[in-house]
Structures are given as structure tokens and as C-alpha cells.
PDB file of N, CA and C in Angstrom:
ATOM      1  N   MET A  16       0.821  -1.198   0.000  1.00  0.00           N
ATOM      2  CA  MET A  16       0.000   0.000   0.000  1.00  0.00           C
ATOM      3  C   MET A  16       0.862   1.258   0.000  1.00  0.00           C
ATOM      4  N   LYS A  17       2.009   1.177   0.671  1.00  0.00           N
ATOM      5  CA  LYS A  17       2.892   2.337   0.744  1.00  0.00           C
ATOM      6  C   LYS A  17       3.358   2.755  -0.652  1.00  0.00           C
ATOM      7  N   TRP A  18       3.677   1.776  -1.505  1.00  0.00           N
ATOM      8  CA  TRP A  18       4.163   2.086  -2.849  1.00  0.00           C
ATOM      9  C   TRP A  18       3.077   2.696  -3.716  1.00  0.00           C
ATOM     10  N   VAL A  19       1.847   2.281  -3.504  1.00  0.00           N
ATOM     11  CA  VAL A  19       0.733   2.860  -4.263  1.00  0.00           C
ATOM     12  C   VAL A  19       0.616   4.349  -3.951  1.00  0.00           C
ATOM     13  N   LEU A  20       0.734   4.701  -2.674  1.00  0.00           N
ATOM     14  CA  LEU A  20       0.669   6.115  -2.291  1.00  0.00           C
ATOM     15  C   LEU A  20       1.841   6.904  -2.865  1.00  0.00           C
ATOM     16  N   ILE A  21       3.011   6.297  -2.881  1.00  0.00           N
ATOM     17  CA  ILE A  21       4.182   6.995  -3.427  1.00  0.00           C
ATOM     18  C   ILE A  21       4.006   7.236  -4.928  1.00  0.00           C
ATOM     19  N   TYR A  22       3.589   6.220  -5.672  1.00  0.00           N
ATOM     20  CA  TYR A  22       3.370   6.397  -7.112  1.00  0.00           C
ATOM     21  C   TYR A  22       2.258   7.413  -7.383  1.00  0.00           C
ATOM     22  N   SER A  23       1.216   7.347  -6.583  1.00  0.00           N
ATOM     23  CA  SER A  23       0.120   8.307  -6.728  1.00  0.00           C
ATOM     24  C   SER A  23       0.608   9.723  -6.450  1.00  0.00           C
ATOM     25  N   SER A  24       1.437   9.872  -5.427  1.00  0.00           N
ATOM     26  CA  SER A  24       1.976  11.191  -5.087  1.00  0.00           C
ATOM     27  C   SER A  24       2.806  11.763  -6.223  1.00  0.00           C
ATOM     28  N   VAL A  25       3.626  10.931  -6.822  1.00  0.00           N
ATOM     29  CA  VAL A  25       4.470  11.396  -7.929  1.00  0.00           C
ATOM     30  C   VAL A  25       3.601  11.830  -9.115  1.00  0.00           C
ATOM     31  N   GLY A  26       2.584  11.055  -9.431  1.00  0.00           N
ATOM     32  CA  GLY A  26       1.686  11.413 -10.533  1.00  0.00           C
ATOM     33  C   GLY A  26       0.917  12.694 -10.268  1.00  0.00           C
ATOM     34  N   GLU A  27       0.409  12.833  -9.047  1.00  0.00           N
ATOM     35  CA  GLU A  27      -0.334  14.049  -8.689  1.00  0.00           C
ATOM     36  C   GLU A  27       0.581  15.269  -8.719  1.00  0.00           C
ATOM     37  N   ALA A  28       1.796  15.122  -8.206  1.00  0.00           N
ATOM     38  CA  ALA A  28       2.734  16.248  -8.207  1.00  0.00           C
ATOM     39  C   ALA A  28       3.098  16.652  -9.629  1.00  0.00           C
ATOM     40  N   GLY A  29       3.302  15.683 -10.502  1.00  0.00           N
ATOM     41  CA  GLY A  29       3.616  15.992 -11.900  1.00  0.00           C
ATOM     42  C   GLY A  29       2.488  16.726 -12.596  1.00  0.00           C
ATOM     43  N   THR A  30       1.270  16.265 -12.375  1.00  0.00           N
ATOM     44  CA  THR A  30       0.113  16.934 -12.971  1.00  0.00           C
ATOM     45  C   THR A  30      -0.049  18.339 -12.400  1.00  0.00           C
ATOM     46  N   GLY A  31       0.157  18.476 -11.096  1.00  0.00           N
ATOM     47  CA  GLY A  31       0.057  19.791 -10.466  1.00  0.00           C
ATOM     48  C   GLY A  31       1.095  20.762 -10.997  1.00  0.00           C
ATOM     49  N   LEU A  32       2.333  20.296 -11.141  1.00  0.00           N
ATOM     50  CA  LEU A  32       3.374  21.158 -11.703  1.00  0.00           C
ATOM     51  C   LEU A  32       3.049  21.555 -13.140  1.00  0.00           C
ATOM     52  N   ALA A  33       2.533  20.616 -13.908  1.00  0.00           N
ATOM     53  CA  ALA A  33       2.155  20.934 -15.290  1.00  0.00           C
ATOM     54  C   ALA A  33       1.057  21.991 -15.318  1.00  0.00           C
ATOM     55  N   LEU A  34       0.090  21.887 -14.411  1.00  0.00           N
ATOM     56  CA  LEU A  34      -0.976  22.898 -14.360  1.00  0.00           C
ATOM     57  C   LEU A  34      -0.434  24.260 -13.936  1.00  0.00           C
ATOM     58  N   LEU A  35       0.562  24.282 -13.066  1.00  0.00           N
ATOM     59  CA  LEU A  35       1.155  25.558 -12.665  1.00  0.00           C
ATOM     60  C   LEU A  35       1.958  26.187 -13.799  1.00  0.00           C
ATOM     61  N   ILE A  36       2.706  25.371 -14.516  1.00  0.00           N
ATOM     62  CA  ILE A  36       3.612  25.892 -15.539  1.00  0.00           C
ATOM     63  C   ILE A  36       2.885  26.204 -16.846  1.00  0.00           C
ATOM     64  N   ALA A  37       2.047  25.298 -17.306  1.00  0.00           N
ATOM     65  CA  ALA A  37       1.389  25.464 -18.611  1.00  0.00           C
ATOM     66  C   ALA A  37      -0.070  25.021 -18.541  1.00  0.00           C
ATOM     67  N   PRO A  38      -0.927  25.802 -17.878  1.00  0.00           N
ATOM     68  CA  PRO A  38      -2.319  25.368 -17.725  1.00  0.00           C
ATOM     69  C   PRO A  38      -3.068  25.226 -19.049  1.00  0.00           C
ATOM     70  N   SER A  39      -2.782  26.076 -20.024  1.00  0.00           N
ATOM     71  CA  SER A  39      -3.470  25.971 -21.319  1.00  0.00           C
ATOM     72  C   SER A  39      -3.099  24.688 -22.048  1.00  0.00           C
ATOM     73  N   LEU A  40      -1.830  24.310 -21.975  1.00  0.00           N
ATOM     74  CA  LEU A  40      -1.389  23.076 -22.618  1.00  0.00           C
ATOM     75  C   LEU A  40      -2.057  21.864 -21.974  1.00  0.00           C
ATOM     76  N   VAL A  41      -2.113  21.835 -20.654  1.00  0.00           N
ATOM     77  CA  VAL A  41      -2.762  20.719 -19.958  1.00  0.00           C
ATOM     78  C   VAL A  41      -4.247  20.684 -20.310  1.00  0.00           C
ATOM     79  N   GLY A  42      -4.881  21.839 -20.346  1.00  0.00           N
ATOM     80  CA  GLY A  42      -6.283  21.894 -20.742  1.00  0.00           C
ATOM     81  C   GLY A  42      -6.499  21.369 -22.148  1.00  0.00           C
ATOM     82  N   TRP A  43      -5.601  21.736 -23.062  1.00  0.00           N
ATOM     83  CA  TRP A  43      -5.717  21.257 -24.432  1.00  0.00           C
ATOM     84  C   TRP A  43      -5.507  19.749 -24.514  1.00  0.00           C
ATOM     85  N   LEU A  44      -4.501  19.230 -23.771  1.00  0.00           N
ATOM     86  CA  LEU A  44      -4.227  17.793 -23.800  1.00  0.00           C
ATOM     87  C   LEU A  44      -5.359  16.984 -23.171  1.00  0.00           C
ATOM     88  N   LEU A  45      -5.958  17.496 -22.100  1.00  0.00           N
ATOM     89  CA  LEU A  45      -7.023  16.758 -21.413  1.00  0.00           C
ATOM     90  C   LEU A  45      -8.393  16.954 -22.047  1.00  0.00           C
ATOM     91  N   LEU A  46      -8.695  18.184 -22.442  1.00  0.00           N
ATOM     92  CA  LEU A  46     -10.050  18.515 -22.868  1.00  0.00           C
ATOM     93  C   LEU A  46     -10.182  18.843 -24.349  1.00  0.00           C
ATOM     94  N   GLY A  47      -9.055  19.026 -25.019  1.00  0.00           N
ATOM     95  CA  GLY A  47      -9.104  19.373 -26.431  1.00  0.00           C
ATOM     96  C   GLY A  47      -9.343  20.843 -26.690  1.00  0.00           C
ATOM     97  N   GLU A  48      -9.322  21.664 -25.661  1.00  0.00           N
ATOM     98  CA  GLU A  48      -9.520  23.118 -25.779  1.00  0.00           C
ATOM     99  C   GLU A  48      -8.471  23.828 -24.930  1.00  0.00           C
ATOM    100  N   GLU A  49      -7.967  24.954 -25.433  1.00  0.00           N
ATOM    101  CA  GLU A  49      -7.050  25.753 -24.626  1.00  0.00           C
ATOM    102  C   GLU A  49      -7.831  26.505 -23.568  1.00  0.00           C
ATOM    103  N   LEU A  50      -7.214  26.666 -22.410  1.00  0.00           N
ATOM    104  CA  LEU A  50      -7.848  27.435 -21.344  1.00  0.00           C
ATOM    105  C   LEU A  50      -7.587  28.914 -21.582  1.00  0.00           C
ATOM    106  N   THR A  51      -8.587  29.744 -21.346  1.00  0.00           N
ATOM    107  CA  THR A  51      -8.446  31.186 -21.507  1.00  0.00           C
ATOM    108  C   THR A  51      -9.130  31.884 -20.346  1.00  0.00           C
ATOM    109  N   GLY A  52      -8.818  33.144 -20.188  1.00  0.00           N
ATOM    110  CA  GLY A  52      -9.496  33.972 -19.196  1.00  0.00           C
ATOM    111  C   GLY A  52      -9.319  33.468 -17.776  1.00  0.00           C
ATOM    112  N   ILE A  53     -10.413  33.442 -17.059  1.00  0.00           N
ATOM    113  CA  ILE A  53     -10.405  33.088 -15.644  1.00  0.00           C
ATOM    114  C   ILE A  53     -10.068  31.620 -15.412  1.00  0.00           C
ATOM    115  N   ALA A  54     -10.170  30.791 -16.441  1.00  0.00           N
ATOM    116  CA  ALA A  54      -9.859  29.363 -16.289  1.00  0.00           C
ATOM    117  C   ALA A  54      -8.384  29.130 -15.970  1.00  0.00           C
ATOM    118  N   ILE A  55      -7.508  30.031 -16.392  1.00  0.00           N
ATOM    119  CA  ILE A  55      -6.078  29.851 -16.140  1.00  0.00           C
ATOM    120  C   ILE A  55      -5.756  29.982 -14.653  1.00  0.00           C
ATOM    121  N   PRO A  56      -6.179  31.051 -13.949  1.00  0.00           N
ATOM    122  CA  PRO A  56      -5.910  31.089 -12.505  1.00  0.00           C
ATOM    123  C   PRO A  56      -6.581  29.949 -11.741  1.00  0.00           C
ATOM    124  N   VAL A  57      -7.771  29.557 -12.165  1.00  0.00           N
ATOM    125  CA  VAL A  57      -8.462  28.444 -11.498  1.00  0.00           C
ATOM    126  C   VAL A  57      -7.671  27.152 -11.695  1.00  0.00           C
ATOM    127  N   ALA A  58      -7.138  26.935 -12.889  1.00  0.00           N
ATOM    128  CA  ALA A  58      -6.330  25.741 -13.150  1.00  0.00           C
ATOM    129  C   ALA A  58      -5.054  25.755 -12.323  1.00  0.00           C
ATOM    130  N   ARG A  59      -4.467  26.924 -12.133  1.00  0.00           N
ATOM    131  CA  ARG A  59      -3.250  27.004 -11.314  1.00  0.00           C
ATOM    132  C   ARG A  59      -3.544  26.712  -9.848  1.00  0.00           C
ATOM    133  N   VAL A  60      -4.680  27.166  -9.336  1.00  0.00           N
ATOM    134  CA  VAL A  60      -5.068  26.817  -7.963  1.00  0.00           C
ATOM    135  C   VAL A  60      -5.293  25.308  -7.865  1.00  0.00           C
ATOM    136  N   ALA A  61      -5.881  24.712  -8.895  1.00  0.00           N
ATOM    137  CA  ALA A  61      -6.046  23.254  -8.917  1.00  0.00           C
ATOM    138  C   ALA A  61      -4.684  22.561  -8.929  1.00  0.00           C
ATOM    139  N   GLY A  62      -3.723  23.127  -9.637  1.00  0.00           N
ATOM    140  CA  GLY A  62      -2.367  22.579  -9.637  1.00  0.00           C
ATOM    141  C   GLY A  62      -1.739  22.629  -8.259  1.00  0.00           C
ATOM    142  N   ILE A  63      -1.934  23.744  -7.563  1.00  0.00           N
ATOM    143  CA  ILE A  63      -1.431  23.859  -6.194  1.00  0.00           C
ATOM    144  C   ILE A  63      -2.091  22.810  -5.312  1.00  0.00           C
ATOM    145  N   ALA A  64      -3.392  22.604  -5.492  1.00  0.00           N
ATOM    146  CA  ALA A  64      -4.111  21.596  -4.698  1.00  0.00           C
ATOM    147  C   ALA A  64      -3.582  20.194  -4.979  1.00  0.00           C
ATOM    148  N   LEU A  65      -3.266  19.893  -6.229  1.00  0.00           N
ATOM    149  CA  LEU A  65      -2.728  18.569  -6.553  1.00  0.00           C
ATOM    150  C   LEU A  65      -1.347  18.360  -5.943  1.00  0.00           C
ATOM    151  N   ILE A  66      -0.525  19.393  -5.942  1.00  0.00           N
ATOM    152  CA  ILE A  66       0.792  19.279  -5.314  1.00  0.00           C
ATOM    153  C   ILE A  66       0.635  19.079  -3.810  1.00  0.00           C
ATOM    154  N   ALA A  67      -0.304  19.790  -3.199  1.00  0.00           N
ATOM    155  CA  ALA A  67      -0.558  19.611  -1.768  1.00  0.00           C
ATOM    156  C   ALA A  67      -1.076  18.209  -1.477  1.00  0.00           C
ATOM    157  N   LEU A  68      -1.926  17.678  -2.345  1.00  0.00           N
ATOM    158  CA  LEU A  68      -2.410  16.306  -2.188  1.00  0.00           C
ATOM    159  C   LEU A  68      -1.250  15.323  -2.274  1.00  0.00           C
ATOM    160  N   ALA A  69      -0.334  15.567  -3.191  1.00  0.00           N
ATOM    161  CA  ALA A  69       0.844  14.707  -3.304  1.00  0.00           C
ATOM    162  C   ALA A  69       1.675  14.756  -2.030  1.00  0.00           C
ATOM    163  N   ALA A  70       1.843  15.943  -1.462  1.00  0.00           N
ATOM    164  CA  ALA A  70       2.606  16.066  -0.216  1.00  0.00           C
ATOM    165  C   ALA A  70       1.885  15.380   0.938  1.00  0.00           C
ATOM    166  N   ALA A  71       0.563  15.447   0.962  1.00  0.00           N
ATOM    167  CA  ALA A  71      -0.202  14.811   2.036  1.00  0.00           C
ATOM    168  C   ALA A  71      -0.167  13.290   1.923  1.00  0.00           C
ATOM    169  N   CYS A  72      -0.111  12.756   0.706  1.00  0.00           N
ATOM    170  CA  CYS A  72      -0.083  11.299   0.508  1.00  0.00           C
ATOM    171  C   CYS A  72       1.311  10.711   0.669  1.00  0.00           C
ATOM    172  N   TRP A  73       2.331  11.548   0.601  1.00  0.00           N
ATOM    173  CA  TRP A  73       3.699  11.063   0.747  1.00  0.00           C
ATOM    174  C   TRP A  73       3.884  10.566   2.174  1.00  0.00           C
ATOM    175  N   PRO A  74       4.671   9.504   2.360  1.00  0.00           N
ATOM    176  CA  PRO A  74       4.893   9.025   3.730  1.00  0.00           C
ATOM    177  C   PRO A  74       5.474  10.133   4.604  1.00  0.00           C
ATOM    178  N   GLY A  75       4.895  10.312   5.740  1.00  0.00           N
ATOM    179  CA  GLY A  75       5.292  11.374   6.650  1.00  0.00           C
ATOM    180  C   GLY A  75       4.056  12.097   7.142  1.00  0.00           C
ATOM    181  N   PRO A  76       4.259  13.220   7.800  1.00  0.00           N
ATOM    182  CA  PRO A  76       3.103  13.939   8.351  1.00  0.00           C
ATOM    183  C   PRO A  76       2.243  14.571   7.253  1.00  0.00           C
ATOM    184  N   PRO A  77       0.935  14.306   7.258  1.00  0.00           N
ATOM    185  CA  PRO A  77       0.063  14.872   6.221  1.00  0.00           C
ATOM    186  C   PRO A  77      -0.159  16.372   6.380  1.00  0.00           C
ATOM    187  N   ARG A  78       0.215  16.926   7.520  1.00  0.00           N
ATOM    188  CA  ARG A  78       0.031  18.369   7.735  1.00  0.00           C
ATOM    189  C   ARG A  78       0.862  19.196   6.765  1.00  0.00           C
ATOM    190  N   VAL A  79       1.929  18.618   6.266  1.00  0.00           N
ATOM    191  CA  VAL A  79       2.788  19.331   5.318  1.00  0.00           C
ATOM    192  C   VAL A  79       1.990  19.730   4.080  1.00  0.00           C
ATOM    193  N   GLY A  80       1.148  18.838   3.599  1.00  0.00           N
ATOM    194  CA  GLY A  80       0.329  19.132   2.424  1.00  0.00           C
ATOM    195  C   GLY A  80      -0.624  20.284   2.665  1.00  0.00           C
ATOM    196  N   MET A  81      -1.273  20.286   3.813  1.00  0.00           N
ATOM    197  CA  MET A  81      -2.221  21.363   4.126  1.00  0.00           C
ATOM    198  C   MET A  81      -1.496  22.690   4.312  1.00  0.00           C
ATOM    199  N   LEU A  82      -0.348  22.653   4.964  1.00  0.00           N
ATOM    200  CA  LEU A  82       0.440  23.874   5.144  1.00  0.00           C
ATOM    201  C   LEU A  82       0.903  24.417   3.797  1.00  0.00           C
ATOM    202  N   PHE A  83       1.379  23.529   2.924  1.00  0.00           N
ATOM    203  CA  PHE A  83       1.810  23.963   1.597  1.00  0.00           C
ATOM    204  C   PHE A  83       0.652  24.575   0.828  1.00  0.00           C
ATOM    205  N   TYR A  84      -0.501  23.907   0.850  1.00  0.00           N
ATOM    206  CA  TYR A  84      -1.666  24.410   0.121  1.00  0.00           C
ATOM    207  C   TYR A  84      -2.048  25.804   0.607  1.00  0.00           C
ATOM    208  N   SER A  85      -2.158  25.966   1.916  1.00  0.00           N
ATOM    209  CA  SER A  85      -2.571  27.264   2.464  1.00  0.00           C
ATOM    210  C   SER A  85      -1.591  28.369   2.090  1.00  0.00           C
ATOM    211  N   ALA A  86      -0.306  28.094   2.254  1.00  0.00           N
ATOM    212  CA  ALA A  86       0.700  29.114   1.959  1.00  0.00           C
ATOM    213  C   ALA A  86       0.762  29.425   0.465  1.00  0.00           C
ATOM    214  N   ALA A  87       0.763  28.399  -0.366  1.00  0.00           N
ATOM    215  CA  ALA A  87       0.901  28.613  -1.808  1.00  0.00           C
ATOM    216  C   ALA A  87      -0.315  29.314  -2.402  1.00  0.00           C
ATOM    217  N   VAL A  88      -1.518  28.938  -1.985  1.00  0.00           N
ATOM    218  CA  VAL A  88      -2.716  29.597  -2.510  1.00  0.00           C
ATOM    219  C   VAL A  88      -2.775  31.044  -2.036  1.00  0.00           C
ATOM    220  N   THR A  89      -2.371  31.301  -0.806  1.00  0.00           N
ATOM    221  CA  THR A  89      -2.345  32.677  -0.310  1.00  0.00           C
ATOM    222  C   THR A  89      -1.405  33.538  -1.142  1.00  0.00           C
ATOM    223  N   VAL A  90      -0.204  33.039  -1.383  1.00  0.00           N
ATOM    224  CA  VAL A  90       0.770  33.791  -2.181  1.00  0.00           C
ATOM    225  C   VAL A  90       0.262  33.976  -3.610  1.00  0.00           C
ATOM    226  N   TYR A  91      -0.304  32.928  -4.205  1.00  0.00           N
ATOM    227  CA  TYR A  91      -0.781  33.035  -5.585  1.00  0.00           C
ATOM    228  C   TYR A  91      -1.958  33.995  -5.701  1.00  0.00           C
ATOM    229  N   LEU A  92      -2.907  33.931  -4.778  1.00  0.00           N
ATOM    230  CA  LEU A  92      -4.041  34.855  -4.837  1.00  0.00           C
ATOM    231  C   LEU A  92      -3.593  36.300  -4.633  1.00  0.00           C
ATOM    232  N   ALA A  93      -2.613  36.520  -3.754  1.00  0.00           N
ATOM    233  CA  ALA A  93      -2.074  37.871  -3.584  1.00  0.00           C
ATOM    234  C   ALA A  93      -1.410  38.339  -4.880  1.00  0.00           C
ATOM    235  N   TYR A  94      -0.668  37.450  -5.523  1.00  0.00           N
ATOM    236  CA  TYR A  94      -0.047  37.787  -6.805  1.00  0.00           C
ATOM    237  C   TYR A  94      -1.103  38.135  -7.853  1.00  0.00           C
ATOM    238  N   VAL A  95      -2.159  37.324  -7.927  1.00  0.00           N
ATOM    239  CA  VAL A  95      -3.237  37.589  -8.889  1.00  0.00           C
ATOM    240  C   VAL A  95      -3.881  38.940  -8.597  1.00  0.00           C
ATOM    241  N   GLY A  96      -4.057  39.259  -7.324  1.00  0.00           N
ATOM    242  CA  GLY A  96      -4.662  40.533  -6.956  1.00  0.00           C
ATOM    243  C   GLY A  96      -3.791  41.722  -7.311  1.00  0.00           C
ATOM    244  N   PHE A  97      -2.485  41.601  -7.074  1.00  0.00           N
ATOM    245  CA  PHE A  97      -1.583  42.717  -7.350  1.00  0.00           C
ATOM    246  C   PHE A  97      -1.217  42.818  -8.827  1.00  0.00           C
ATOM    247  N   ALA A  98      -0.800  41.727  -9.428  1.00  0.00           N
ATOM    248  CA  ALA A  98      -0.254  41.769 -10.782  1.00  0.00           C
ATOM    249  C   ALA A  98      -1.244  41.339 -11.856  1.00  0.00           C
ATOM    250  N   GLY A  99      -2.199  40.511 -11.505  1.00  0.00           N
ATOM    251  CA  GLY A  99      -3.095  39.956 -12.508  1.00  0.00           C
ATOM    252  C   GLY A  99      -4.269  40.835 -12.857  1.00  0.00           C
ATOM    253  N   GLY A 100      -4.546  41.829 -12.034  1.00  0.00           N
ATOM    254  CA  GLY A 100      -5.659  42.714 -12.319  1.00  0.00           C
ATOM    255  C   GLY A 100      -7.023  42.126 -12.014  1.00  0.00           C
ATOM    256  N   LEU A 101      -7.072  40.972 -11.407  1.00  0.00           N
ATOM    257  CA  LEU A 101      -8.349  40.363 -11.035  1.00  0.00           C
ATOM    258  C   LEU A 101      -8.664  40.738  -9.595  1.00  0.00           C
ATOM    259  N   SER A 102      -9.911  41.098  -9.334  1.00  0.00           N
ATOM    260  CA  SER A 102     -10.256  41.458  -7.958  1.00  0.00           C
ATOM    261  C   SER A 102     -11.751  41.299  -7.737  1.00  0.00           C
ATOM    262  N   GLY A 103     -12.113  40.196  -7.136  1.00  0.00           N
ATOM    263  CA  GLY A 103     -13.498  39.986  -6.743  1.00  0.00           C
ATOM    264  C   GLY A 103     -13.694  40.468  -5.315  1.00  0.00           C
ATOM    265  N   ILE A 104     -14.909  40.460  -4.865  1.00  0.00           N
ATOM    266  CA  ILE A 104     -15.227  40.937  -3.518  1.00  0.00           C
ATOM    267  C   ILE A 104     -14.500  40.128  -2.451  1.00  0.00           C
ATOM    268  N   LEU A 105     -14.350  38.835  -2.654  1.00  0.00           N
ATOM    269  CA  LEU A 105     -13.768  37.968  -1.628  1.00  0.00           C
ATOM    270  C   LEU A 105     -12.290  37.657  -1.841  1.00  0.00           C
ATOM    271  N   LEU A 106     -11.642  38.299  -2.815  1.00  0.00           N
ATOM    272  CA  LEU A 106     -10.232  38.002  -3.058  1.00  0.00           C
ATOM    273  C   LEU A 106      -9.371  38.341  -1.853  1.00  0.00           C
ATOM    274  N   TRP A 107      -9.443  39.564  -1.376  1.00  0.00           N
ATOM    275  CA  TRP A 107      -8.556  39.967  -0.281  1.00  0.00           C
ATOM    276  C   TRP A 107      -8.920  39.326   1.049  1.00  0.00           C
ATOM    277  N   PRO A 108     -10.198  39.115   1.378  1.00  0.00           N
ATOM    278  CA  PRO A 108     -10.473  38.322   2.585  1.00  0.00           C
ATOM    279  C   PRO A 108      -9.908  36.900   2.488  1.00  0.00           C
ATOM    280  N   ALA A 109      -9.929  36.312   1.299  1.00  0.00           N
ATOM    281  CA  ALA A 109      -9.354  34.972   1.133  1.00  0.00           C
ATOM    282  C   ALA A 109      -7.844  35.000   1.330  1.00  0.00           C
ATOM    283  N   VAL A 110      -7.187  36.061   0.887  1.00  0.00           N
ATOM    284  CA  VAL A 110      -5.743  36.183   1.078  1.00  0.00           C
ATOM    285  C   VAL A 110      -5.425  36.358   2.558  1.00  0.00           C
ATOM    286  N   VAL A 111      -6.199  37.176   3.243  1.00  0.00           N
ATOM    287  CA  VAL A 111      -5.935  37.449   4.662  1.00  0.00           C
ATOM    288  C   VAL A 111      -6.188  36.221   5.523  1.00  0.00           C
ATOM    289  N   LEU A 112      -7.245  35.488   5.214  1.00  0.00           N
ATOM    290  CA  LEU A 112      -7.572  34.310   6.020  1.00  0.00           C
ATOM    291  C   LEU A 112      -6.687  33.161   5.636  1.00  0.00           C
TER     292      LEU A 112
END
């Protein structure tokens, strides 16, 4: 069972990194359509979640995955707010919390 979790973690981390680096390419490969507009930041948050899932499934304390997810999404949402020009009503409360 331990090896299944390790292989799963590696696959999830690879998919998550691909979503962070090239979300449109992953969207095209999986769905046959390039991602545009708001789908790109959403795909990157999904990539962060997959990397956090990989960290949580890796042998060791699962809290590492949750800590990584919280920190990475906070930093990414702050970046989107400052540099991306996107700003919904709940963006900054989500960054603060």
C-alpha cells in the first residue's frame, strides 16, 4: 500500500506542476480546448491543490500538504490581486484568512 501512495503522489505532483507551468497546454491535452481567461488562474489553484495532495499522501506527516496548500494559494491569490488585475469581492479576505 505504501508504494501505491508513493506512485500516486508522484503522478499528482507531476500533474500539479504541469498545471502551474502550462495550464493551457494541460487543458488542451485533457479537454481538447485551450484554457483562456479566468480558467487559467483556477487551473493554477487546482495545480497547487494537486501538489498539496501529493505532499499529504507522501509518507510522513500529512500536515505538510495542508500547510503547503494554504501558503501557496495565499501567495498566488495575492499575486493575482496585485499583478493579474483580477479582484473579486472575496479576493482579499481569502488572502488574509
